[in-house]
XYZ file of N, CA and C in Angstrom:
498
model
N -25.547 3.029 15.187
C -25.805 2.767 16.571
C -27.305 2.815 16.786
N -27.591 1.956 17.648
C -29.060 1.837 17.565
C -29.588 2.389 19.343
N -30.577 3.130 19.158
C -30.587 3.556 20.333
C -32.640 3.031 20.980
N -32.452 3.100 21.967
C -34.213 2.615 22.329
C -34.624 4.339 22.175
N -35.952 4.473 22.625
C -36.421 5.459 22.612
C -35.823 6.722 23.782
N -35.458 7.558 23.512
C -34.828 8.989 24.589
C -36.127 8.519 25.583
N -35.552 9.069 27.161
C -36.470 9.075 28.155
C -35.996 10.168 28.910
N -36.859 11.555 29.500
C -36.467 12.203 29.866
C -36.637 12.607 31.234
N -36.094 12.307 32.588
C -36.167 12.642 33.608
C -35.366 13.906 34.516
N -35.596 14.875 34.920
C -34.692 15.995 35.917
C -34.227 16.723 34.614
N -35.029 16.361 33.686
C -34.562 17.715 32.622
C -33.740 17.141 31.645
N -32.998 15.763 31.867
C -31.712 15.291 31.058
C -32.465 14.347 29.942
N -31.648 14.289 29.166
C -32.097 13.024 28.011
C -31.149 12.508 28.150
N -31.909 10.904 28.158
C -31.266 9.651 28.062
C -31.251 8.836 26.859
N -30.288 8.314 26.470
C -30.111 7.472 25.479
C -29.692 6.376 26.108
N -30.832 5.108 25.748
C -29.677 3.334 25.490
C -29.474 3.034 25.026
N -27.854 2.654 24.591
C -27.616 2.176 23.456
C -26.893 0.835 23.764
N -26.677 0.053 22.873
C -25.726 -1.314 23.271
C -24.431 -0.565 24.411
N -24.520 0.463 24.543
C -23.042 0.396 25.662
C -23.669 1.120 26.888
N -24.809 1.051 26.495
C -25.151 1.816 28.445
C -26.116 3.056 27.695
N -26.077 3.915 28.988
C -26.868 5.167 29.051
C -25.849 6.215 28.867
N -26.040 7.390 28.062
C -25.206 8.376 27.218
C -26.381 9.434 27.553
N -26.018 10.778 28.066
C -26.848 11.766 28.463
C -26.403 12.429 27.004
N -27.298 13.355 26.404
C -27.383 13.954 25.740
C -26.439 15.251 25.667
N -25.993 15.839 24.239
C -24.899 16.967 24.718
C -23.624 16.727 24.706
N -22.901 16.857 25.972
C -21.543 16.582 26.233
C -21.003 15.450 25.548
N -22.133 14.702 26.566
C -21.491 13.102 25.967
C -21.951 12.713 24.722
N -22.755 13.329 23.655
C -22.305 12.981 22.722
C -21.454 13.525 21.611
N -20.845 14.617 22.006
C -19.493 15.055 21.808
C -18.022 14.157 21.895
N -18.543 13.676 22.964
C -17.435 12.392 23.361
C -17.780 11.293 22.510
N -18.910 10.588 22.490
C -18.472 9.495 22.308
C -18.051 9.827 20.260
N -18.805 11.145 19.644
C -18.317 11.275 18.470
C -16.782 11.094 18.821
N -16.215 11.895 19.462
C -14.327 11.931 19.735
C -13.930 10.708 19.568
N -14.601 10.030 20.451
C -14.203 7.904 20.810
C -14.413 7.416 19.048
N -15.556 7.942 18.392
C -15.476 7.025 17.122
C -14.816 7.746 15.872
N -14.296 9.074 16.396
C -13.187 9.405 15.154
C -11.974 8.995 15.657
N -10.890 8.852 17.447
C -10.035 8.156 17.516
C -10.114 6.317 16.885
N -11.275 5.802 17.208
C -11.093 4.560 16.574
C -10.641 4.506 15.109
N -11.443 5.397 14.368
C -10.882 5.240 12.931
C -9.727 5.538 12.678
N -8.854 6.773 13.775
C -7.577 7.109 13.431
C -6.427 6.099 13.650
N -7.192 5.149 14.971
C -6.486 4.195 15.389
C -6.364 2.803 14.366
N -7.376 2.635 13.838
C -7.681 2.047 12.660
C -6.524 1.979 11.618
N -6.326 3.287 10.862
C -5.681 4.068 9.934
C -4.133 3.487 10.068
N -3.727 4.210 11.712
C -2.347 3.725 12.097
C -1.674 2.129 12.043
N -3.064 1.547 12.339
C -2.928 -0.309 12.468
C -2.459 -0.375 10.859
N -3.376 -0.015 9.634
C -2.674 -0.138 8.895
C -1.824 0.125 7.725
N -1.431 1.603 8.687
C 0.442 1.913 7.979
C 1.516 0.709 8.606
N 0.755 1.170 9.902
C 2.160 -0.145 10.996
C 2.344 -1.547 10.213
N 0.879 -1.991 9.803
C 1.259 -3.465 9.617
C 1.709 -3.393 7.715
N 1.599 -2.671 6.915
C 2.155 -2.640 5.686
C 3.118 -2.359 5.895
N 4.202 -1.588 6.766
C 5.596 -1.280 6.824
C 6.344 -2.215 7.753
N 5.970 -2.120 8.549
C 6.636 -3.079 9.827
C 7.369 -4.316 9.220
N 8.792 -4.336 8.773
C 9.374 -5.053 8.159
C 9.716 -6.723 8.984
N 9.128 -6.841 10.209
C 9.319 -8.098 11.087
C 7.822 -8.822 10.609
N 7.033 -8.038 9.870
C 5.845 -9.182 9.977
C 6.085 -9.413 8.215
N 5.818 -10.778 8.188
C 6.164 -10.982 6.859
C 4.923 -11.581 6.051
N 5.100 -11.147 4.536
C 3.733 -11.719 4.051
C 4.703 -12.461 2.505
N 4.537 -13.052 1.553
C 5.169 -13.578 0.118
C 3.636 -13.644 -0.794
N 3.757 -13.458 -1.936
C 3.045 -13.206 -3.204
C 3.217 -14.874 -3.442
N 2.194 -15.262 -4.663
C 1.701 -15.952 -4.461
C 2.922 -17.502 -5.565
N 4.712 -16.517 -5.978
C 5.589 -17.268 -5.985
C 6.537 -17.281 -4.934
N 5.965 -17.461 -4.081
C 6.844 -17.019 -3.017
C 8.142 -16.276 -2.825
N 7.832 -14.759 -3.248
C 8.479 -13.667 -3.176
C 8.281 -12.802 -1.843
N 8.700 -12.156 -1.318
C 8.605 -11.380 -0.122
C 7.787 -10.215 -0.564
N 6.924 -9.600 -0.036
C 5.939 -8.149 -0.348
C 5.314 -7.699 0.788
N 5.173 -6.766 0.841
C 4.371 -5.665 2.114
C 3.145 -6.662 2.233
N 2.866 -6.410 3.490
C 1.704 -7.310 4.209
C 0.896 -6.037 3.851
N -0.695 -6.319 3.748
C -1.367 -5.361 3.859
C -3.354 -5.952 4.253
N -3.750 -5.005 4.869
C -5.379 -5.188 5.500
C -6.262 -5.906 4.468
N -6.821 -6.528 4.236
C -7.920 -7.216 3.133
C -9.011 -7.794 3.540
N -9.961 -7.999 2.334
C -11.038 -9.105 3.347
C -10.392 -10.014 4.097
N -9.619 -11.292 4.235
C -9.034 -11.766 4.595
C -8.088 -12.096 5.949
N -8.119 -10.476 6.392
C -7.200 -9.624 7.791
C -8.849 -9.635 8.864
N -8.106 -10.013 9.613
C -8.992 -10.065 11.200
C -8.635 -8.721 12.144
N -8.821 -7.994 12.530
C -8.239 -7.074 13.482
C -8.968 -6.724 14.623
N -8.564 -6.769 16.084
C -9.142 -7.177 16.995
C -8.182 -5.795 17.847
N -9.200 -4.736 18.539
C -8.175 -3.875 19.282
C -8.682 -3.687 20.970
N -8.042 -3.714 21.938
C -8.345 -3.595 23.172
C -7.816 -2.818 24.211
N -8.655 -1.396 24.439
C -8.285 -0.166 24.844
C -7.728 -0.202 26.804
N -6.965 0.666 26.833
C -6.797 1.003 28.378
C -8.189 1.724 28.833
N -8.413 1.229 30.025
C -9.571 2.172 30.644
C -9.567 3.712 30.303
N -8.544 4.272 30.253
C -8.014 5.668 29.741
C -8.548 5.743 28.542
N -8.361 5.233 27.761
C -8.272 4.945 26.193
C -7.290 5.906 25.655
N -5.790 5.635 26.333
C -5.335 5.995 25.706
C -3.627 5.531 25.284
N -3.971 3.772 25.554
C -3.077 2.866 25.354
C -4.173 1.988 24.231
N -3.475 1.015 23.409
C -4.446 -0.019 22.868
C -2.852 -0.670 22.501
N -4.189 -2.105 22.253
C -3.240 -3.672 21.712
C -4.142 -3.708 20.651
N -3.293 -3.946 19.515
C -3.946 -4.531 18.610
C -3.370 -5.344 17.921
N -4.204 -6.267 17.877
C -3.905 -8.113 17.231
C -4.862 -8.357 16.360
N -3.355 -8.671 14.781
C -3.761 -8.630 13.308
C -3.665 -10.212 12.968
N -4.813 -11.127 12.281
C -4.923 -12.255 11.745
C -5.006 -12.038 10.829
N -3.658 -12.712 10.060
C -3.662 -12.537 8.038
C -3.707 -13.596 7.507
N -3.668 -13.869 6.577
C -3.524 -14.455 5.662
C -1.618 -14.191 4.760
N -0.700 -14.923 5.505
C 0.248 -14.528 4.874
C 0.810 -14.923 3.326
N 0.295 -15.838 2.906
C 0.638 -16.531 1.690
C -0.399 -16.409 1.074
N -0.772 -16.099 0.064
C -2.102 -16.195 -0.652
C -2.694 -17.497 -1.398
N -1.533 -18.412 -1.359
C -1.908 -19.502 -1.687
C -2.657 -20.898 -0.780
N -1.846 -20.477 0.540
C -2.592 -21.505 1.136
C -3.319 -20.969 2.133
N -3.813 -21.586 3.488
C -5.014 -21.689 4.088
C -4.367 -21.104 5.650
N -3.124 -21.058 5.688
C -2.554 -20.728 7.351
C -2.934 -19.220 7.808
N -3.460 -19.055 8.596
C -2.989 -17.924 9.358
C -1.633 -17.636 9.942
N -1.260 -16.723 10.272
C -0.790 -15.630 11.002
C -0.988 -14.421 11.841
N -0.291 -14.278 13.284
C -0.954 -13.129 13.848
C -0.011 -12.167 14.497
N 0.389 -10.924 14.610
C 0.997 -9.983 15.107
C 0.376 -9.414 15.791
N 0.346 -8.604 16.943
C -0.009 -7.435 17.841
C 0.994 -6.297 18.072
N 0.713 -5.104 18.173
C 1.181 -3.921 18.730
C 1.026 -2.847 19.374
N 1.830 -2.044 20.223
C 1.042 -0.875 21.450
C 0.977 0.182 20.614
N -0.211 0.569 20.480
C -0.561 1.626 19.970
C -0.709 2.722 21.474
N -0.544 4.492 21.005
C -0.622 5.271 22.150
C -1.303 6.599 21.232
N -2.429 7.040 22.327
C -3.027 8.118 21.627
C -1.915 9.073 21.518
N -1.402 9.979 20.673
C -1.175 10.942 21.107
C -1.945 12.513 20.799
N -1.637 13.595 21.352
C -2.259 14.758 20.983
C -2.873 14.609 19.551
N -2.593 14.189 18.456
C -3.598 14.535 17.341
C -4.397 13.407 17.131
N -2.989 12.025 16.969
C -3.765 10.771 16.409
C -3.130 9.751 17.157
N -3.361 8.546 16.887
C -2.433 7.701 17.662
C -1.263 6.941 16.651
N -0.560 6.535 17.294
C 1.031 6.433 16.882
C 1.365 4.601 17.455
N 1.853 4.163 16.639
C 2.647 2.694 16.778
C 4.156 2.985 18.044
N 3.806 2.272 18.646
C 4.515 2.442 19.915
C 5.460 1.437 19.683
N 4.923 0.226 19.580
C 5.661 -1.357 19.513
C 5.515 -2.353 19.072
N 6.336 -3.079 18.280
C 5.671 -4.785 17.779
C 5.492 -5.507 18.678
N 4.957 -6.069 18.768
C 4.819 -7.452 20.110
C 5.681 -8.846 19.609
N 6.725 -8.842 18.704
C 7.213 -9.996 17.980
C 7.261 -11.082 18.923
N 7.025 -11.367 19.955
C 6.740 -12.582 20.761
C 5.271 -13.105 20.424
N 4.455 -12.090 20.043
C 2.622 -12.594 20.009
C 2.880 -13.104 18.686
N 2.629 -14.517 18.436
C 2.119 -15.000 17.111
C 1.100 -15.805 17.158
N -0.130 -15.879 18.019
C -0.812 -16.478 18.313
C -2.448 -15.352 18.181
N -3.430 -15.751 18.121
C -4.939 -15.257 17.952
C -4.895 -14.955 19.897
N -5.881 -13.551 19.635
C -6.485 -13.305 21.237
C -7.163 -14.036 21.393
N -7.622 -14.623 22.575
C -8.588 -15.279 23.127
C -8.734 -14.560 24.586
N -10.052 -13.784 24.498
C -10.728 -12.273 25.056
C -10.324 -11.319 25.283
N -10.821 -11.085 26.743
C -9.577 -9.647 26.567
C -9.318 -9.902 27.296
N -8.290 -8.138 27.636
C -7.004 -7.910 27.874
C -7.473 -6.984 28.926
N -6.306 -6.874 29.984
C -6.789 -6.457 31.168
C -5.072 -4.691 31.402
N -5.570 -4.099 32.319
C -4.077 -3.208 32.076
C -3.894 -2.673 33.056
N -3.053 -2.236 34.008
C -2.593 -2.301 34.865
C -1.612 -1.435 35.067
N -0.895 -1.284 35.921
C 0.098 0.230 36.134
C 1.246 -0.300 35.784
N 0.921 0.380 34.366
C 2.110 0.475 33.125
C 2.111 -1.353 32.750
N 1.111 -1.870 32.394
C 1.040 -3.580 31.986
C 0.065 -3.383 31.188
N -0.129 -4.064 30.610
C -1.302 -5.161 29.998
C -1.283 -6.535 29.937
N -2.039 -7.441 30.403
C -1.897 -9.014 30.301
C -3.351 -9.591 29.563
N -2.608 -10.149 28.581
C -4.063 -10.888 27.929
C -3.631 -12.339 27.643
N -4.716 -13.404 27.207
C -4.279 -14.435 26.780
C -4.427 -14.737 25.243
N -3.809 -16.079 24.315
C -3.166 -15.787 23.208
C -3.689 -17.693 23.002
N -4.455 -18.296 21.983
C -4.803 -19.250 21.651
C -3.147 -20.592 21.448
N -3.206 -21.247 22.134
C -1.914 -22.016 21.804
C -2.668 -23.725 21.442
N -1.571 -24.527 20.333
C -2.251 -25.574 20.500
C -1.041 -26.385 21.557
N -2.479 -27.288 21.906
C -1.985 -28.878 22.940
C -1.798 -29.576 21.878
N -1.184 -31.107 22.329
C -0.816 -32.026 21.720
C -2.016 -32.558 21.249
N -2.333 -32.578 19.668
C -3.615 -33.508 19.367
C -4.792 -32.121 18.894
N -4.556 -31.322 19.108
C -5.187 -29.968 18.357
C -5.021 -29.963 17.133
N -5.784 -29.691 16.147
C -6.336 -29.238 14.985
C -5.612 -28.035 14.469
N -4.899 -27.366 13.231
C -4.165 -26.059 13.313
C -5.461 -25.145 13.374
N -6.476 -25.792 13.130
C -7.746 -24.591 13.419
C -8.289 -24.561 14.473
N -8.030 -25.128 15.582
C -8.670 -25.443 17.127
C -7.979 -25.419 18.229
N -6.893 -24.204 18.733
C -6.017 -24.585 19.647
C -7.012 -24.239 20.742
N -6.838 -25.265 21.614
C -7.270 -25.580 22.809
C -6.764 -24.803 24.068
N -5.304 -24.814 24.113
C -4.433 -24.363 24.934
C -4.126 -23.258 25.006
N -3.696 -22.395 26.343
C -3.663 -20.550 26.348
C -2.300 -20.606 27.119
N -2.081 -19.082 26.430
C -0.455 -18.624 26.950
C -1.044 -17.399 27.199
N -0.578 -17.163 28.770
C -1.166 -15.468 28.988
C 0.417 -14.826 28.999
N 0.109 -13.451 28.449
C 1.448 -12.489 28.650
C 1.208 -11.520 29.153
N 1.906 -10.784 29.979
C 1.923 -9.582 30.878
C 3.520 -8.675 30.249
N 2.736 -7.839 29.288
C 3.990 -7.230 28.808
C 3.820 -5.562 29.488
N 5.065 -5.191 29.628
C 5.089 -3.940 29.853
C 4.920 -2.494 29.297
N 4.137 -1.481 29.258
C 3.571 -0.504 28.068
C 4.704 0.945 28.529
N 5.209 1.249 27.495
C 5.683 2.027 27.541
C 5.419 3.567 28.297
């Protein structure tokens, strides 16, 4: 994290960093907390997506095998104001032979130690396109779709979903 130079006014130190101003102390107690839940949240994305027997991946004779994170895997996660709901939407590579993507999402939920796989989204098979917004007990984001005359690498067209969070 890259920070400008501390500036100190009324006694407090200030830090800027790409996400704003962070007073010294407390808050950076917190935001350490925020970047060891990300990694835990991290971790969980991928037990969920190596086990989760609805997302499917095949070896390279087309045999069935555990999906799993690689260079190759895209992972894209988008927190509740709380931070303590997230979506996260996985772009794989399901076949190792050819060139297609694939994409799954699921509700992740902090709980007391770490966070925990809540839900598959087996309706999302589509890439995010930005974010995701959340709402009392919702989240709605939109999901790359192609139009007629799209490219399989260029969908043009969006499907928003408003699913309900546990």
């Amino acid at each position: 994290m890259a920070c400008a130079a501390p500036s100190q006014e009324a006694g407090l130190i200030l830090h800027l960093t790409r996400h704003g101003i962070r007073f010294a102390g407390a808050a950076l107690l917190l935001f350490q907390a925020e970047a060891a839940s990300a990694l835990e949240l991290s971790e969980a994305v991928r037990i969920w997506f190596g086990t989760d027997r609805s997302i499917v991946c095949v070896d390279p004779d087309g045999n069935g095998r555990r999906c799993a994170v690689d260079d190759d895997t895209h992972i894209e996660f988008r927190r509740s104001p709380d931070a303590s709901t997230a979506l996260a939407f996985v772009t794989y590579l399901p076949d190792p032979t050819g060139n297609a993507t694939a994409t799954t999402a699921a509700i992740f939920r902090l709980g007391e130690t770490a966070w925990r796989h809540v839900r598959t989204l087996t309706e999302v098979r589509n890439p995010l396109t930005g974010k995701a917004t959340f709402g009392n007990r919702t989240a709605t984001f939109a999901v790359a779709v192609p139009r007629r005359g799209d490219s399989h690498c260029c969908p043009t067209g969006r499907k928003t979903y408003r699913i309900a969070l546990p």
